[in-house]
């Protein structure tokens, strides 16, 4: 929505256009999704393993869903709300770093 309005900055928006932009944007959906992501980002699970001495140890670690939620929150903050829906995660071929791909 902001991309379409920023292309014609020379002409100001009329009252009807301003009202349609405000009505058509639905922040509750985005806020609801972001709330779910924050809820999932703190999920942990307890893993048990046997160390070298034969002692059973337990550790608490993040679930895969929590790691994915944290990654999505980071991308959303970095790229903005509107562009997140068309962003995938990939790898830079030369440096092997995770990057966002539009």
mmCIF file of C-alpha atoms in Angstrom, residues 47-59:
data_model
loop_
_atom_site.group_PDB
_atom_site.id
_atom_site.type_symbol
_atom_site.label_atom_id
_atom_site.label_comp_id
_atom_site.label_asym_id
_atom_site.label_seq_id
_atom_site.Cartn_x
_atom_site.Cartn_y
_atom_site.Cartn_z
ATOM 1 C CA UNK A 47 16.479 -32.955 26.258
ATOM 2 C CA UNK A 48 18.142 -35.823 28.097
ATOM 3 C CA UNK A 49 21.513 -37.238 27.136
ATOM 4 C CA UNK A 50 24.278 -39.383 28.606
ATOM 5 C CA UNK A 51 27.641 -37.656 28.961
ATOM 6 C CA UNK A 52 31.107 -39.272 28.717
ATOM 7 C CA UNK A 53 31.078 -40.335 32.382
ATOM 8 C CA UNK A 54 27.778 -42.198 31.987
ATOM 9 C CA UNK A 55 25.763 -39.623 33.902
ATOM 10 C CA UNK A 56 22.308 -38.771 32.556
ATOM 11 C CA UNK A 57 22.061 -35.018 32.053
ATOM 12 C CA UNK A 58 19.162 -32.828 31.064
ATOM 13 C CA UNK A 59 19.315 -29.536 29.267
#
